Coordinates of C-alpha atoms in Angstrom, one line a residue:
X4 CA -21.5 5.5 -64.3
X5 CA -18.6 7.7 -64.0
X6 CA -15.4 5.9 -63.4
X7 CA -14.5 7.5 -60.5
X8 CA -17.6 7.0 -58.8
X9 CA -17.3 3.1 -60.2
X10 CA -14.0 3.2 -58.0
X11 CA -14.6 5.0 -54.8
X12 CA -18.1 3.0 -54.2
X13 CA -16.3 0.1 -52.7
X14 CA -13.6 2.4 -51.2
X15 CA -16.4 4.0 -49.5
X16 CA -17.8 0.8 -48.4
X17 CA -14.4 -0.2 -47.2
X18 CA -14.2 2.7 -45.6
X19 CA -17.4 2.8 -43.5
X20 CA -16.4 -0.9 -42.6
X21 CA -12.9 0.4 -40.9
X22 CA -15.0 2.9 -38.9
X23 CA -17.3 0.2 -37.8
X24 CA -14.3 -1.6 -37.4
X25 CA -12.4 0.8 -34.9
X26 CA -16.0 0.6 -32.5
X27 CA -15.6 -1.2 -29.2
X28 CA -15.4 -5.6 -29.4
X29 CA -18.7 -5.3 -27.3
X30 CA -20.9 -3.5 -30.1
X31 CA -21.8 -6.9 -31.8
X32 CA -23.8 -8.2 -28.9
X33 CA -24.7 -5.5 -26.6
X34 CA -26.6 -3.9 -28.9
X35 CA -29.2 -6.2 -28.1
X36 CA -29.1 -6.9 -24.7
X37 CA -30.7 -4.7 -22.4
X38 CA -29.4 -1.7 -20.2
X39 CA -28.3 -2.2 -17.0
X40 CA -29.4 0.4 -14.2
X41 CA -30.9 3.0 -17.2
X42 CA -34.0 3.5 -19.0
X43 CA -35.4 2.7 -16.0
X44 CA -39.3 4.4 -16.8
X45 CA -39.9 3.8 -13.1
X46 CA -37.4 5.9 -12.1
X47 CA -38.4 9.6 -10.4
X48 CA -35.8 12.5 -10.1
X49 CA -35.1 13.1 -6.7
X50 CA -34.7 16.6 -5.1
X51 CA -31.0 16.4 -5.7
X52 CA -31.4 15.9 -9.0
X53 CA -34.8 16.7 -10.2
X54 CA -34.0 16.5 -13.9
X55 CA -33.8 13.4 -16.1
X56 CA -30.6 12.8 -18.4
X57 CA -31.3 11.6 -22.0
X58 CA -28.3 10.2 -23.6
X59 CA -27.7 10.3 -27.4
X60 CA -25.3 8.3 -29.2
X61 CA -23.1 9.0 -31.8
X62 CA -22.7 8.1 -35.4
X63 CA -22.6 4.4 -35.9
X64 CA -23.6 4.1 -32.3
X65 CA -26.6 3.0 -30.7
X66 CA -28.6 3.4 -27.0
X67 CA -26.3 0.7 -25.3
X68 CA -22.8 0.3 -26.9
X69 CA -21.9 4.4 -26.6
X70 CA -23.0 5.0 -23.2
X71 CA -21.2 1.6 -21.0
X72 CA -19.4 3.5 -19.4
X73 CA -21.2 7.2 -18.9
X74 CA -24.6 5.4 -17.9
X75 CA -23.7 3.9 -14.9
X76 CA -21.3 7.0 -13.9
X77 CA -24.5 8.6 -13.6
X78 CA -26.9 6.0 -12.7
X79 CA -24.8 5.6 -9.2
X80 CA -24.6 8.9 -8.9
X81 CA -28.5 8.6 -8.3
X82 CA -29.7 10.3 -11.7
X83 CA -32.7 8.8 -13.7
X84 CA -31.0 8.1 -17.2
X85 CA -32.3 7.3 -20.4
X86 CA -31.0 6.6 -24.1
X87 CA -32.3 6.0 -27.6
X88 CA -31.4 4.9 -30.6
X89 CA -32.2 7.1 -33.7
X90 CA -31.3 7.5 -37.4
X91 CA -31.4 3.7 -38.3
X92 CA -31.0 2.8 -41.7
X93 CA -33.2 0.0 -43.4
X94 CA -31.4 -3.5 -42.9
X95 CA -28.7 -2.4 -41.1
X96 CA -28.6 -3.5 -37.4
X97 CA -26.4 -2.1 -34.3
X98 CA -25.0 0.7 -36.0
X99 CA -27.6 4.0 -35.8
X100 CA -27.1 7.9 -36.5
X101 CA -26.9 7.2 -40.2
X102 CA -30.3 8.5 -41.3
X103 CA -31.1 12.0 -42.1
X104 CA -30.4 14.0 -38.9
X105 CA -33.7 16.4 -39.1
X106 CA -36.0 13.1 -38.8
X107 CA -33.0 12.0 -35.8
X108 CA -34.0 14.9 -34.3
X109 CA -37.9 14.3 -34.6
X110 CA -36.9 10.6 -33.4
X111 CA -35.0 12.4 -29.8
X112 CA -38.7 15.4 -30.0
X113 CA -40.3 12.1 -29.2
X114 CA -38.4 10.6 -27.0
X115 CA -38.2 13.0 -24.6
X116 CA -41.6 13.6 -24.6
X117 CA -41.8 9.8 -23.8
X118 CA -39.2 10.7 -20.6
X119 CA -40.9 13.5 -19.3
X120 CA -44.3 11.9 -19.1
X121 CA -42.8 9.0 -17.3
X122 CA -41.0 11.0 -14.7
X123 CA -43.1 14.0 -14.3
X124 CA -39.6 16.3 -14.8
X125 CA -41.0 19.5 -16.7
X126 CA -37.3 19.4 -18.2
X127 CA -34.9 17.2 -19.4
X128 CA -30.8 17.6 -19.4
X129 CA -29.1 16.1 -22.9
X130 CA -26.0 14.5 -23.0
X131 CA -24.6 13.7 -26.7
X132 CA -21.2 12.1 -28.2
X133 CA -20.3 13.5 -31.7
X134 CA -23.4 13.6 -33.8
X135 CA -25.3 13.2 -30.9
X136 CA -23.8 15.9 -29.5
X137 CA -24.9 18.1 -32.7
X138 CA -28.3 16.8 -33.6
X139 CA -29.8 18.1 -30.7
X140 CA -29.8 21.7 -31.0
X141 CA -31.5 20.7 -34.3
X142 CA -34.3 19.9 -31.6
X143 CA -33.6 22.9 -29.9
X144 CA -33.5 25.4 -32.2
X145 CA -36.8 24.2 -34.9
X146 CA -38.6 21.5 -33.3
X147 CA -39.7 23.8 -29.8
X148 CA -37.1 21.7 -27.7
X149 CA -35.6 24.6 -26.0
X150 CA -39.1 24.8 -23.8
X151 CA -38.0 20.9 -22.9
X152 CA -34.5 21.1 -22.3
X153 CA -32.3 22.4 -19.4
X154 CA -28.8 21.6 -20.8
X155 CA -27.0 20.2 -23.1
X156 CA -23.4 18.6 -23.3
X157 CA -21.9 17.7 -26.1
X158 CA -19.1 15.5 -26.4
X159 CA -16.6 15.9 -28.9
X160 CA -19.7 17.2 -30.8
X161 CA -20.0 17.8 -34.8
X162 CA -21.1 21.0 -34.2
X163 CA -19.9 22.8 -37.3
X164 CA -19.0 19.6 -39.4
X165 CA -15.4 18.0 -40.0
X166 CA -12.8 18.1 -42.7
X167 CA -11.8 14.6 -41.5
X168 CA -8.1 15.9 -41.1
X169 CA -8.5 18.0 -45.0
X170 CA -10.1 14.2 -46.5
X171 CA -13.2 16.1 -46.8
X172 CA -11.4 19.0 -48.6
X173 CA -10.9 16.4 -52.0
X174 CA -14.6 15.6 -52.2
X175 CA -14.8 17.6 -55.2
X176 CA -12.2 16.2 -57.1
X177 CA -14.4 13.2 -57.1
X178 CA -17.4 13.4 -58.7
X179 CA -20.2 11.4 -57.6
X180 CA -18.5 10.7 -54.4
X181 CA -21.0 13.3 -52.8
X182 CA -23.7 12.2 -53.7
X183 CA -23.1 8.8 -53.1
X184 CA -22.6 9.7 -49.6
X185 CA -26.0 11.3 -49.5
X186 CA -28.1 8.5 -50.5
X187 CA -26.5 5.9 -48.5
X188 CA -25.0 7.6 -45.4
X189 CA -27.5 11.4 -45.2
X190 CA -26.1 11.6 -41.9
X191 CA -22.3 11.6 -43.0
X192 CA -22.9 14.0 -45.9
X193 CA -24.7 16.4 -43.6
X194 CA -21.7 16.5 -41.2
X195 CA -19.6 17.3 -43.6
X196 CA -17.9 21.1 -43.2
X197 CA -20.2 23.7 -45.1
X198 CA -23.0 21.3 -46.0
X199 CA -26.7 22.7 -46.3
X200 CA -27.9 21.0 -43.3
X201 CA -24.9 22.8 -40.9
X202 CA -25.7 26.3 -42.4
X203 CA -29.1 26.6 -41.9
X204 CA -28.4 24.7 -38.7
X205 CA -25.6 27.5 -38.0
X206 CA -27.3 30.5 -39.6
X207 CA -28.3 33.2 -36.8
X208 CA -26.1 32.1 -34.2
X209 CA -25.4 28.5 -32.9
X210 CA -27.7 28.3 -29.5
X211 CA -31.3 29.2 -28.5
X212 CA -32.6 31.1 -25.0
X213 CA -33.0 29.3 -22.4
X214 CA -30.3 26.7 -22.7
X215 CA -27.4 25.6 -21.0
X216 CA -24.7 24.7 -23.3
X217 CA -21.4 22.8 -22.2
X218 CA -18.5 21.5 -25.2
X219 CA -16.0 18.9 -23.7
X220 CA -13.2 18.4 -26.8
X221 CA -9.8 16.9 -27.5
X222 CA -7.0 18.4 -29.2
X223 CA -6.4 14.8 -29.9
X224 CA -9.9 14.2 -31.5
X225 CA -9.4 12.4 -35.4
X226 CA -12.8 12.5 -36.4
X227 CA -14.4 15.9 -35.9
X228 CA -11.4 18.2 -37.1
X229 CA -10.2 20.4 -36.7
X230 CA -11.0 19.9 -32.9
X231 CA -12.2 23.7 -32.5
X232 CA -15.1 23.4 -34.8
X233 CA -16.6 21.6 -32.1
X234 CA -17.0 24.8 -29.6
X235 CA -20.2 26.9 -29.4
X236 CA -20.6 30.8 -29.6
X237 CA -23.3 32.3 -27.7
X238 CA -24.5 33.2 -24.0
X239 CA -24.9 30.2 -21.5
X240 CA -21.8 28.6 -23.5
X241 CA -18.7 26.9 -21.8
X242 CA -16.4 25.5 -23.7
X243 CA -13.9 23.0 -22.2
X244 CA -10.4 21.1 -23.8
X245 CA -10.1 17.9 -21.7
X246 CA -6.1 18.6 -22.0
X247 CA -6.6 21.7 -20.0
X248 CA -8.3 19.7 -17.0
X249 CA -5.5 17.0 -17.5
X250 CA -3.2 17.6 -20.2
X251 CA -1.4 14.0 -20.1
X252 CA -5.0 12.8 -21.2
X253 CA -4.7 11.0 -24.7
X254 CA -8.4 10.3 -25.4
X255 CA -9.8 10.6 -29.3
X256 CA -13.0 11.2 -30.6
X257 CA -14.0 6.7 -29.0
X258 CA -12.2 7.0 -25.7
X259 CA -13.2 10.1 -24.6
X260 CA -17.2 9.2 -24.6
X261 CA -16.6 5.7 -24.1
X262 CA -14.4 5.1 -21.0
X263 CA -12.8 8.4 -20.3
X264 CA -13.6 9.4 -16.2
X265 CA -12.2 12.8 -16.4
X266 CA -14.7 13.4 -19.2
X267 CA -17.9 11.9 -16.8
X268 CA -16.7 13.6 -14.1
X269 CA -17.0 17.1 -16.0
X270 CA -20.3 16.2 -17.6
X271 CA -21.2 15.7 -13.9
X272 CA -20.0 18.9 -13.1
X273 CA -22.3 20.3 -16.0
X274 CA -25.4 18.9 -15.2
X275 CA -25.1 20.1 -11.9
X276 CA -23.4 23.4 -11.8
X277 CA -24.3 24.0 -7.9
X278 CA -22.3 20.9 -6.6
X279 CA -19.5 21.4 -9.1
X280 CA -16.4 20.1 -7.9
X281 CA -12.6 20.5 -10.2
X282 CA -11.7 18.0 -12.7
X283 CA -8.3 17.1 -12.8
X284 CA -6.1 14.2 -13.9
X285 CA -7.2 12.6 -9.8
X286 CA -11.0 13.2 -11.7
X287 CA -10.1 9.1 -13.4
X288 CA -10.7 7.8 -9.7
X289 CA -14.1 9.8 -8.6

């Protein structure tokens, strides 16, 4: 084994175990409990609303812990909401979007098939936090979800990888590192700026017909970086910074799917266009 990759395995490991470790107190034992007011296969979409929302977690997330705060946002707001886990790694509980992200997306292919049958919607709106916010157009763009799918927001989405603030930029002084990432954490390597899976991904233009696609990012955001490699270029695109609807807003890559009300307010304002109302800093109390 090479020395350096003798080294950086448990650095890795120690690594992955901070990131787990920055994850909300809740994540040990909610993952298992059920939802409260979503995935609800009884729910119908009413005329107000006729589409149902699918929510999909982040990396290291998981159906419940990502979306405690979104869910009911939207769930009182009288939408039929649904959420998934995907990407789960063999003997590792709670903490999803680790797996190789083309099988994620045949995971969410099914799901929504699973949520459209239930409701009779002949479409479905996506709402996704970092990965989840990526993975998607995977969907969209190779596995015929565009014909499925009315819109999609992505939330301080991966969209064309991160350099983890330049960490990403050493990987090559490492060898082994890389590859190690691969086989134990596909989904990590495959986020990474400039890796296989984001070109192709990326190559001919980053949306398909037919979709609505809405970006909500941070300039503080410490994960995805830098922040703008989030946004999308194409028609039907709108890109929004969360500082220019409040710019005394603080929320990183967590906070800003987890608990941030300026944020659900403007994914509101995306899934329903027609009723669109501003989002400001007075948003946090809507």
């Amino acid at each position: 084994m090479l020395p350096w990759r003798r080294v950086l395995g448990p650095l890795i490991a120690l690594l992955l175990t901070a990131v787990v470790a920055l994850l909300p107190a809740t994540t040990a034992h909610a993952a298992g409990a059920p939802s409260s007011g979503w995935n609800d296969y009884s729910c119908k979409p009413s005329a107000a609303h006729p589409r149902p929302v699918v929510l999909v977690h982040g990396t290291f997330g998981n159906s419940v812990d990502n979306w405690l705060g979104l869910a009911p946002y939207l769930t009182h707001r009288d939408y039929c909401v649904f959420s998934l886990d995907y990407g789960q790694l063999a003997g590792v509980p709670l903490f999803h979007g680790l797996g190789p992200i083309d099988r994620s997306a045949q995971q969410l292919d099914a799901f929504v098939d699973k949520v459209l049958a239930a409701t009779g919607a002949a479409k479905a709106d996506l709402v996704g936090h970092s990965q989840g916010g990526m993975m998607p157009r995977h969907y969209l763009k190779f596995l015929g979800g565009a014909a499925e799918v009315n819109a999609l927001v992505g939330i301080a989405p991966s969209n064309h990888g991160t350099t983890l603030a330049g960490l990403t930029n050493l990987l090559p002084y490492f060898p082994g590192v890389g590859h190690l990432l691969n086989e134990a954490t596909p989904a990590l390597a495959q986020q990474v700026a400039g890796s296989d899976f984001l070109d192709r991904l990326n190559a001919g233009g980053d949306t398909v017909p037919g979709v609505r696609y809405t970006v909500i990012a941070t300039r503080y955001d410490q994960v995805v970086t830098p922040y703008r490699s989030q946004y999308l270029n194409g028609p039907n695109v709108r890109n929004v910074l969360l500082q220019d609807l409040c710019p005394v807003d603080l929320s990183e890559h967590l906070t800003i799917a987890l608990t941030d009300r300026i944020v659900f307010h403007e994914v509101a304002n995306a899934l329903d266009p027609s009723r669109a109302r501003p989002t400001s800093c007075a948003s946090v109390f809507s």
